[in-house]
Coordinates of C-alpha atoms in Angstrom, one line a residue:
M1 CA -67.3 -28.3 -76.9
R2 CA -65.0 -27.9 -79.8
R3 CA -61.5 -26.9 -79.3
A4 CA -60.2 -23.8 -80.9
P5 CA -58.0 -24.2 -83.9
R6 CA -54.3 -24.0 -83.3
P7 CA -53.9 -20.8 -85.2
A8 CA -56.5 -19.1 -83.0
R9 CA -54.7 -20.1 -79.8
A10 CA -51.4 -18.8 -81.2
H11 CA -53.2 -15.5 -81.9
R12 CA -54.3 -15.2 -78.2
R13 CA -50.7 -15.7 -77.0
V14 CA -49.5 -13.0 -79.3
A15 CA -52.2 -10.7 -77.9
R16 CA -51.3 -11.4 -74.3
F17 CA -47.6 -10.7 -75.1
S18 CA -48.5 -7.4 -76.8
R19 CA -50.5 -6.3 -73.7
A20 CA -47.5 -7.1 -71.4
L21 CA -45.2 -5.3 -73.7
A22 CA -47.5 -2.3 -73.6
W23 CA -46.9 -1.8 -69.9
T24 CA -43.2 -1.2 -70.5
T25 CA -43.9 2.0 -72.4
P26 CA -43.1 5.3 -70.6
R27 CA -46.8 6.1 -70.2
A28 CA -47.5 2.7 -68.6
L29 CA -44.5 2.9 -66.3
A30 CA -45.7 6.4 -65.2
L31 CA -49.1 4.9 -64.3
K32 CA -47.6 1.9 -62.5
A33 CA -44.8 3.7 -60.5
P34 CA -47.0 4.7 -57.5
R35 CA -48.0 1.1 -56.9
A36 CA -44.4 -0.1 -57.1
V37 CA -43.2 2.6 -54.6
A38 CA -46.0 1.6 -52.2
T39 CA -45.1 -2.0 -52.4
F40 CA -41.4 -1.3 -51.7
A41 CA -42.3 0.9 -48.7
V42 CA -44.5 -1.8 -47.2
A43 CA -41.6 -4.3 -47.6
M44 CA -39.1 -2.0 -45.9
I45 CA -41.5 -1.4 -42.9
A46 CA -42.1 -5.2 -42.5
G47 CA -38.3 -5.8 -42.5
L48 CA -37.7 -3.2 -39.8
C49 CA -40.5 -4.6 -37.7
A50 CA -38.9 -8.0 -38.0
L51 CA -35.5 -6.6 -36.9
T52 CA -36.9 -4.8 -33.9
A53 CA -38.7 -8.0 -32.8
V54 CA -35.4 -9.8 -32.3
P55 CA -34.3 -9.6 -28.7
A56 CA -31.2 -7.6 -27.8
G57 CA -28.1 -9.8 -27.7
A58 CA -29.7 -12.5 -29.9
Q59 CA -27.4 -14.1 -32.3
A60 CA -27.9 -15.6 -35.7
P61 CA -28.4 -19.4 -35.8
A62 CA -25.2 -21.3 -35.6
E63 CA -25.9 -23.0 -39.0
D64 CA -26.2 -19.5 -40.6
V65 CA -22.7 -18.4 -39.4
P66 CA -19.7 -19.7 -41.3
K67 CA -17.4 -22.0 -39.3
A68 CA -14.4 -19.8 -39.7
V69 CA -16.3 -16.9 -38.3
R70 CA -17.5 -18.9 -35.3
Q71 CA -13.9 -20.1 -34.5
A72 CA -12.6 -16.5 -34.8
I73 CA -15.3 -15.4 -32.3
E74 CA -14.5 -18.2 -29.9
N75 CA -10.8 -17.7 -30.0
A76 CA -10.9 -13.9 -29.7
P77 CA -9.3 -12.7 -26.4
A78 CA -11.7 -11.3 -23.8
P79 CA -11.5 -7.6 -23.1
G80 CA -9.0 -6.9 -20.3
P81 CA -9.5 -4.6 -17.3
E82 CA -9.1 -0.9 -17.6
Q83 CA -5.5 0.2 -17.0
V84 CA -5.1 3.3 -14.9
I85 CA -1.6 4.9 -14.8
V86 CA -0.7 6.2 -11.4
G87 CA 2.0 8.5 -10.1
A88 CA 2.7 10.3 -6.9
Y89 CA 4.8 13.2 -5.5
I90 CA 5.5 13.3 -1.7
N91 CA 5.6 17.0 -0.8
D92 CA 6.3 16.6 2.9
I93 CA 6.5 14.3 5.9
Q94 CA 5.7 16.4 8.9
Q95 CA 5.8 14.1 12.0
I96 CA 6.1 10.5 13.2
D97 CA 4.3 9.5 16.3
F98 CA 5.5 6.1 17.5
K99 CA 3.2 6.2 20.5
T100 CA 0.1 6.1 18.4
N101 CA 1.6 4.4 15.3
N102 CA 0.8 7.2 12.8
Y103 CA 2.5 9.9 10.7
V104 CA 1.5 12.9 8.6
I105 CA 2.2 12.9 4.8
D106 CA 1.4 15.6 2.3
L107 CA 1.3 14.1 -1.3
Y108 CA 0.0 14.5 -4.8
V109 CA -1.5 11.6 -6.7
W110 CA -2.4 11.7 -10.4
F111 CA -4.2 9.3 -12.7
R112 CA -4.4 8.8 -16.5
W113 CA -6.9 6.4 -18.2
K114 CA -8.8 5.8 -21.5
S115 CA -12.4 5.0 -20.7
P116 CA -14.8 8.0 -20.4
G117 CA -17.1 6.1 -18.0
I118 CA -14.8 6.1 -14.9
D119 CA -12.9 8.6 -12.7
P120 CA -10.3 6.8 -10.6
S121 CA -9.4 10.0 -8.8
K122 CA -12.9 10.0 -7.2
T123 CA -13.3 6.3 -6.5
M124 CA -9.7 5.8 -5.1
E125 CA -9.6 5.2 -1.4
F126 CA -6.7 5.5 1.1
M127 CA -6.8 2.2 3.0
N128 CA -4.4 3.0 5.9
R129 CA -5.8 6.5 6.6
F130 CA -5.8 7.4 10.2
A131 CA -9.1 8.7 11.5
S132 CA -8.7 12.5 12.1
D133 CA -10.6 15.7 11.4
N134 CA -7.5 17.3 10.0
N135 CA -7.3 15.1 6.9
L136 CA -7.6 17.1 3.7
R137 CA -8.5 15.7 0.3
E138 CA -8.6 18.2 -2.5
A139 CA -9.2 17.6 -6.2
L140 CA -7.1 20.0 -8.3
T141 CA -9.3 19.4 -11.3
E142 CA -13.1 19.5 -10.9
E143 CA -13.6 17.3 -13.9
P144 CA -11.0 15.0 -15.7
D145 CA -9.0 16.8 -18.3
E146 CA -8.9 15.3 -21.8
I147 CA -5.5 14.4 -23.0
P148 CA -4.5 15.2 -26.6
G149 CA -4.5 11.9 -28.5
G150 CA -7.2 10.3 -26.3
G151 CA -7.6 9.6 -22.6
Y152 CA -8.2 11.6 -19.4
Y153 CA -6.1 13.1 -16.6
S154 CA -6.9 14.0 -13.0
I155 CA -4.8 14.9 -10.0
L156 CA -5.6 15.3 -6.3
R157 CA -3.8 16.4 -3.2
Y158 CA -4.1 14.7 0.2
Q159 CA -2.7 15.8 3.5
G160 CA -3.4 13.8 6.6
L161 CA -2.5 11.0 9.0
F162 CA -1.6 7.5 8.0
S163 CA -1.1 4.5 10.2
T164 CA 1.1 1.5 10.3
K165 CA 2.5 -0.8 13.0
F166 CA 6.1 0.2 13.6
Q167 CA 8.7 -2.6 14.2
L168 CA 10.9 -1.5 17.1
A169 CA 12.9 -4.7 17.7
T170 CA 16.2 -2.9 16.7
F171 CA 15.4 0.5 18.3
P172 CA 17.3 2.9 18.4
F173 CA 18.9 1.7 15.1
D174 CA 15.6 0.8 13.5
T175 CA 14.6 1.6 9.9
Q176 CA 10.9 2.4 9.5
V177 CA 8.9 2.2 6.3
L178 CA 6.1 4.8 6.0
T179 CA 3.4 3.5 3.7
V180 CA 0.4 4.9 1.8
V181 CA -2.0 2.2 0.6
M182 CA -4.6 2.9 -2.1
E183 CA -7.4 0.9 -3.7
D184 CA -10.4 1.6 -5.9
T185 CA -13.6 1.7 -3.9
L186 CA -15.8 0.2 -6.6
A187 CA -13.9 -1.7 -9.3
G188 CA -12.2 -5.0 -8.7
A189 CA -9.1 -6.2 -10.4
A190 CA -11.2 -7.8 -13.1
E191 CA -12.5 -4.4 -14.1
Q192 CA -9.6 -2.0 -13.3
I193 CA -5.9 -2.3 -12.5
Y194 CA -3.3 0.2 -11.6
V195 CA -0.1 0.7 -13.6
P196 CA 3.0 2.7 -12.4
D197 CA 3.8 5.9 -14.3
G198 CA 7.2 5.1 -15.8
K199 CA 10.3 3.9 -14.1
T200 CA 10.0 6.4 -11.2
P201 CA 6.3 6.6 -10.5
V202 CA 6.9 8.2 -7.0
I203 CA 9.2 11.1 -6.2
V204 CA 9.9 12.7 -2.9
D205 CA 10.7 16.4 -2.5
P206 CA 14.6 16.6 -2.6
V207 CA 14.6 19.3 0.1
I208 CA 12.4 17.4 2.5
T209 CA 13.7 17.1 6.1
L210 CA 12.5 14.9 8.9
P211 CA 14.1 15.7 12.3
G212 CA 15.8 12.7 13.8
F213 CA 15.6 10.7 10.6
T214 CA 17.2 10.3 7.2
V215 CA 14.6 9.9 4.3
G216 CA 15.5 7.2 1.8
T217 CA 14.3 6.6 -1.8
P218 CA 10.6 6.0 -2.1
T219 CA 9.1 3.1 -4.1
M220 CA 5.7 2.1 -5.5
T221 CA 4.5 -1.5 -5.4
I222 CA 1.3 -2.6 -7.2
G223 CA -0.3 -5.9 -6.4
T224 CA -3.7 -7.4 -5.6
N225 CA -5.5 -7.7 -2.3
T226 CA -8.2 -10.3 -1.9
Y227 CA -11.0 -9.8 0.7
P228 CA -12.5 -13.1 2.1
T229 CA -16.0 -11.6 2.0
N230 CA -18.4 -9.9 -0.5
F231 CA -19.3 -7.3 2.1
G232 CA -22.9 -8.4 2.1
D233 CA -23.5 -7.8 -1.6
P234 CA -25.1 -10.9 -3.2
T235 CA -24.2 -9.7 -6.7
V236 CA -20.4 -9.8 -5.9
P237 CA -18.6 -13.1 -5.7
K238 CA -16.6 -13.9 -2.6
A239 CA -12.9 -13.4 -2.4
E240 CA -12.8 -10.8 -5.1
P241 CA -9.3 -9.3 -5.7
Y242 CA -8.7 -5.6 -5.9
S243 CA -5.7 -3.8 -7.4
R244 CA -3.7 -2.1 -4.6
I245 CA -1.0 0.6 -4.7
T246 CA 1.6 0.8 -1.9
L247 CA 3.8 3.8 -1.6
S248 CA 6.8 3.1 0.7
V249 CA 9.2 5.7 2.1
P250 CA 12.1 4.3 4.2
V251 CA 13.4 6.5 7.1
T252 CA 16.4 5.6 9.2
R253 CA 17.9 7.1 12.4
P254 CA 21.5 8.5 12.2
V255 CA 23.7 5.9 13.7
V256 CA 26.4 8.1 15.3
A257 CA 23.9 10.5 16.9
M258 CA 21.7 7.7 18.3
S259 CA 24.8 5.8 19.6
I260 CA 25.9 8.8 21.6
K261 CA 22.4 9.5 22.9
T262 CA 21.8 5.9 23.9
F263 CA 25.0 4.4 25.0
V264 CA 26.9 7.3 26.7
P265 CA 24.5 7.7 29.6
V266 CA 24.3 4.0 30.2
I267 CA 28.1 3.7 30.1
L268 CA 28.5 6.5 32.6
I269 CA 26.1 4.8 35.0
V270 CA 27.9 1.5 34.6
A271 CA 31.2 3.3 35.3
C272 CA 29.7 4.8 38.5
A273 CA 28.5 1.4 39.6
L274 CA 31.9 0.0 38.9
L275 CA 33.4 2.3 41.6
V276 CA 31.7 0.1 44.1
Y277 CA 34.5 -2.3 43.8
F278 CA 37.1 0.4 44.6
V279 CA 35.6 1.7 47.8
R280 CA 37.1 0.3 51.0
P281 CA 35.2 -2.7 52.2
A282 CA 34.7 -1.1 55.6
Y283 CA 32.4 1.6 54.1
V284 CA 29.5 -0.7 53.5
E285 CA 26.9 2.0 53.6
G286 CA 28.8 4.1 51.0
R287 CA 29.3 1.2 48.7
I288 CA 25.6 0.2 48.8
G289 CA 24.5 3.9 48.4
L290 CA 26.6 4.2 45.3
G291 CA 25.1 1.1 43.8
I292 CA 21.5 2.1 44.6
T293 CA 22.0 5.6 43.2
A294 CA 23.3 4.2 39.9
L295 CA 20.4 1.8 39.8
L296 CA 17.7 4.5 40.3
T297 CA 19.4 6.8 37.7
L298 CA 19.4 4.0 35.2
V299 CA 15.7 3.4 35.7
A300 CA 15.0 7.1 35.2
I301 CA 17.0 7.2 32.0
Q302 CA 15.2 4.1 30.6
L303 CA 11.8 5.7 31.3
T304 CA 12.9 8.8 29.5
A305 CA 14.3 7.0 26.5
T306 CA 11.2 4.8 26.0
S307 CA 8.6 7.5 26.9
S308 CA 7.8 8.2 23.2
L309 CA 7.5 4.5 22.3
P310 CA 4.4 2.2 22.5
D311 CA 4.1 -0.8 24.7
V312 CA 5.2 -3.8 22.7
D313 CA 5.1 -7.5 23.5
Y314 CA 8.8 -8.1 22.7
L315 CA 12.1 -6.9 24.0
M316 CA 13.7 -4.1 22.0
M317 CA 17.5 -3.9 21.6
L318 CA 17.5 -0.9 24.0
D319 CA 15.6 -3.0 26.6
K320 CA 18.3 -5.6 26.4
I321 CA 21.1 -3.0 26.9
F322 CA 19.4 -1.7 30.0
L323 CA 18.8 -5.2 31.3
L324 CA 22.5 -5.9 31.1
A325 CA 23.3 -2.7 32.9
Y326 CA 20.8 -3.7 35.6
L327 CA 22.4 -7.1 35.9
F328 CA 25.8 -5.4 36.3
I329 CA 24.7 -3.2 39.1
I330 CA 22.8 -6.0 40.9
V331 CA 26.0 -8.2 40.8
A332 CA 28.0 -5.3 42.3
L333 CA 25.5 -4.8 45.1
A334 CA 25.4 -8.6 45.8
R335 CA 29.2 -8.5 46.1
V336 CA 29.0 -5.7 48.6
V337 CA 26.4 -7.5 50.7
A338 CA 28.4 -10.8 50.6
T339 CA 31.6 -9.1 51.8
S340 CA 29.9 -7.0 54.5
W341 CA 29.8 -10.0 56.9
Q342 CA 33.6 -10.4 56.9
G343 CA 35.8 -8.7 59.5
K344 CA 38.4 -6.0 59.0
E345 CA 41.2 -8.6 59.2
N346 CA 40.1 -9.8 55.7
E347 CA 40.0 -6.3 54.2
L348 CA 43.1 -6.8 52.0
Q349 CA 41.9 -10.1 50.7
I350 CA 38.5 -8.5 49.9
K351 CA 40.2 -5.6 48.0
R352 CA 42.1 -8.0 45.8
Q353 CA 39.0 -10.1 45.1
D354 CA 37.0 -6.9 44.3
R355 CA 39.6 -5.9 41.6
R356 CA 39.1 -9.3 40.0
W357 CA 35.3 -9.0 40.3
A358 CA 35.5 -5.6 38.6
A359 CA 37.5 -6.8 35.7
V360 CA 35.5 -9.9 35.1
T361 CA 32.0 -8.3 35.4
L362 CA 33.0 -5.3 33.2
G363 CA 34.4 -7.7 30.6
V364 CA 31.3 -9.8 30.6
Y365 CA 29.0 -6.8 30.4
L366 CA 30.9 -5.3 27.4
V367 CA 31.0 -8.6 25.5
A368 CA 27.3 -9.2 26.1
S369 CA 26.3 -5.7 25.1
I370 CA 28.3 -6.0 21.8
A371 CA 26.7 -9.4 21.1
V372 CA 23.2 -7.9 21.7
V373 CA 23.9 -5.0 19.2
W374 CA 25.5 -7.3 16.7
T375 CA 22.7 -9.9 16.7
S376 CA 20.0 -7.2 16.5
L377 CA 21.5 -5.5 13.5
A378 CA 22.6 -8.6 11.7

């Protein structure tokens, strides 16, 4: 077959170029536009299908991500726990029951936070709440209020019994700390932490009165409490810490009033027992009767003074004071019994010895009582 001459092939190229150029005319473009639009739509649908086919959370291959971007992602700080600002106002302290180790507190607690997915006022739990049907928890806002500038606010009022173990070693000069402990029921410290509201996050009503006590300045302490169990939830790691709020209100007894109420009756009884040494040795029955009366009166006073206190496994300062008074009376009775066997011819000698016994035993009792008070309050 003969090949076409070169001029003929050049003519065919010119013809193809002319036909291609003809498609660029307005009429040709108008005819071709529907096919172009259809092609573009098919490409967009294919791209969306490819994107939706990628699993959620999948990342681009490491080789497609620049090294600087990878390092920035790796070095970026992890998001911290949600901060909840907490404040409290103690409206009233109504009673303290040392026998059952509880007290009644009426207080307001408020919260401020940023995340819309939580409500700390509903998930907060009072950890040292004393079981009672009289406890009242009232939310003053049905739903959290939005704060201008972002965030949420909620407040609740709680009135009820709280419990603690009172330390009575220095009774009646003891200082007790009434506490209110709060934690979040659901969120651990890795998810949510409490932050005090300013420098004075807890305030007590300035006109509050508590009979028999002086109310001190309250404080708020925020720490973490770790439970050595996951409470049976396999999705929670063991020993998970929780953010904990502790409100502390110190209350003290008035020193002067308690000194008069405590020591004056004891001193009077000791003085009555001291008279044993000044009764004539011949009246043995009278001397013994005076000592026994002082002893029984002292027992009655101790039972009255400790009737409102719980049974503890240690000696309180008041117990030591009474024990010294018991010892003083027992020594006086022992002296009477020892001298009752001597005849009347030794009566003058017994009187002189009784005076010395009175001075020595009274001095020892006073020094020992002062030492007990001093060491207990030191």
